[in-house]
Amino acid sequence: MSPDPWTSFLNWLQTLIVPDWNAIIQMLPLLLILGVIGPILSLMMLGQVWYLLHRRRGHVRVAEIEPTPAERNADGDAVFPPNVPFCETHAIVYPPNARSCEIDGADLSVRCPIDDTVRGADQQLCRACGTRYVLGASQAPLVVRRTGHPPAGGAAVA
Ligand SMILES: [Zn+2]
Ligand SMILES: [Zn+2]
């Protein structure tokens, strides 16, 4: 007596399924690597990239807010770069957003890059040449000229 079509179909299906399961079991280590270790490695790499990006950004921020001792010339006098707040008493150069000395709270000074006139760091206008400066607008102190307009392309500087 020959089996009915349904039974023979099931038998045929079983010969298909059983070797497949064996193959899958043999491939388990590979599937483990692809399905578990792969994502873990990807996450670790993403985390590393995330960490590096944040660390880099953090370092820039720290460098921006830290006052640094002024450089000295051959005579030992403090040399203050133009357009940067500084305390003459303690020879410290401050970040662009600083307005008072951390040691004694005295108002900081800023030297005009055009005519070397020293003004208070809270004043944005040089009284001698009339140029307006915005301290702390970017990492490099920005010089704003009224005749200036944005460069072609207009892409924002990160
Ligand atoms: Zn000071
Ligand atoms: Zn000036």
PDB file of N, CA and C and ligand atoms in Angstrom, residues 86-92 94 100-106 108, ligand 1:
ATOM      1  N   PHE A  86      43.051  90.139  29.379  1.00  0.00           N
ATOM      2  CA  PHE A  86      44.211  89.769  30.204  1.00  0.00           C
ATOM      3  C   PHE A  86      44.209  90.581  31.494  1.00  0.00           C
ATOM      4  N   CYS A  87      44.881  90.017  32.519  1.00  0.00           N
ATOM      5  CA  CYS A  87      45.111  90.737  33.768  1.00  0.00           C
ATOM      6  C   CYS A  87      46.563  91.160  33.787  1.00  0.00           C
ATOM      7  N   GLU A  88      46.815  92.461  33.782  1.00  0.00           N
ATOM      8  CA  GLU A  88      48.192  92.945  33.737  1.00  0.00           C
ATOM      9  C   GLU A  88      48.901  92.686  35.064  1.00  0.00           C
ATOM     10  N   THR A  89      48.159  92.764  36.170  1.00  0.00           N
ATOM     11  CA  THR A  89      48.766  92.608  37.486  1.00  0.00           C
ATOM     12  C   THR A  89      49.372  91.217  37.659  1.00  0.00           C
ATOM     13  N   HIS A  90      48.592  90.184  37.264  1.00  0.00           N
ATOM     14  CA  HIS A  90      49.040  88.802  37.485  1.00  0.00           C
ATOM     15  C   HIS A  90      49.582  88.161  36.217  1.00  0.00           C
ATOM     16  N   ALA A  91      49.655  88.909  35.112  1.00  0.00           N
ATOM     17  CA  ALA A  91      50.211  88.408  33.836  1.00  0.00           C
ATOM     18  C   ALA A  91      49.514  87.126  33.394  1.00  0.00           C
ATOM     19  N   ILE A  92      48.170  87.163  33.370  1.00  0.00           N
ATOM     20  CA  ILE A  92      47.387  85.998  32.960  1.00  0.00           C
ATOM     21  C   ILE A  92      46.540  86.383  31.753  1.00  0.00           C
ATOM     22  N   TYR A  94      43.282  85.536  29.596  1.00  0.00           N
ATOM     23  CA  TYR A  94      42.000  84.885  29.866  1.00  0.00           C
ATOM     24  C   TYR A  94      41.267  84.517  28.575  1.00  0.00           C
ATOM     25  N   SER A 100      36.670  89.366  34.366  1.00  0.00           N
ATOM     26  CA  SER A 100      37.338  89.783  35.587  1.00  0.00           C
ATOM     27  C   SER A 100      38.375  88.734  35.990  1.00  0.00           C
ATOM     28  N   CYS A 101      39.398  89.194  36.725  1.00  0.00           N
ATOM     29  CA  CYS A 101      40.499  88.316  37.120  1.00  0.00           C
ATOM     30  C   CYS A 101      40.013  87.325  38.168  1.00  0.00           C
ATOM     31  N   GLU A 102      40.416  86.064  38.011  1.00  0.00           N
ATOM     32  CA  GLU A 102      39.992  85.042  38.967  1.00  0.00           C
ATOM     33  C   GLU A 102      40.676  85.214  40.315  1.00  0.00           C
ATOM     34  N   ILE A 103      41.800  85.922  40.359  1.00  0.00           N
ATOM     35  CA  ILE A 103      42.569  86.027  41.598  1.00  0.00           C
ATOM     36  C   ILE A 103      42.019  87.155  42.481  1.00  0.00           C
ATOM     37  N   ASP A 104      41.848  88.328  41.906  1.00  0.00           N
ATOM     38  CA  ASP A 104      41.385  89.445  42.731  1.00  0.00           C
ATOM     39  C   ASP A 104      40.084  90.079  42.222  1.00  0.00           C
ATOM     40  N   GLY A 105      39.522  89.523  41.137  1.00  0.00           N
ATOM     41  CA  GLY A 105      38.242  90.036  40.645  1.00  0.00           C
ATOM     42  C   GLY A 105      38.352  91.348  39.898  1.00  0.00           C
ATOM     43  N   ALA A 106      39.571  91.806  39.629  1.00  0.00           N
ATOM     44  CA  ALA A 106      39.748  93.079  38.922  1.00  0.00           C
ATOM     45  C   ALA A 106      39.278  92.948  37.474  1.00  0.00           C
ATOM     46  N   LEU A 108      39.316  92.918  33.591  1.00  0.00           N
ATOM     47  CA  LEU A 108      40.367  92.560  32.634  1.00  0.00           C
ATOM     48  C   LEU A 108      40.507  93.638  31.574  1.00  0.00           C
TER      49      LEU A 108
HETATM   50 ZN    ZN B   1      44.674  89.465  38.234  1.00  0.00          ZN
END
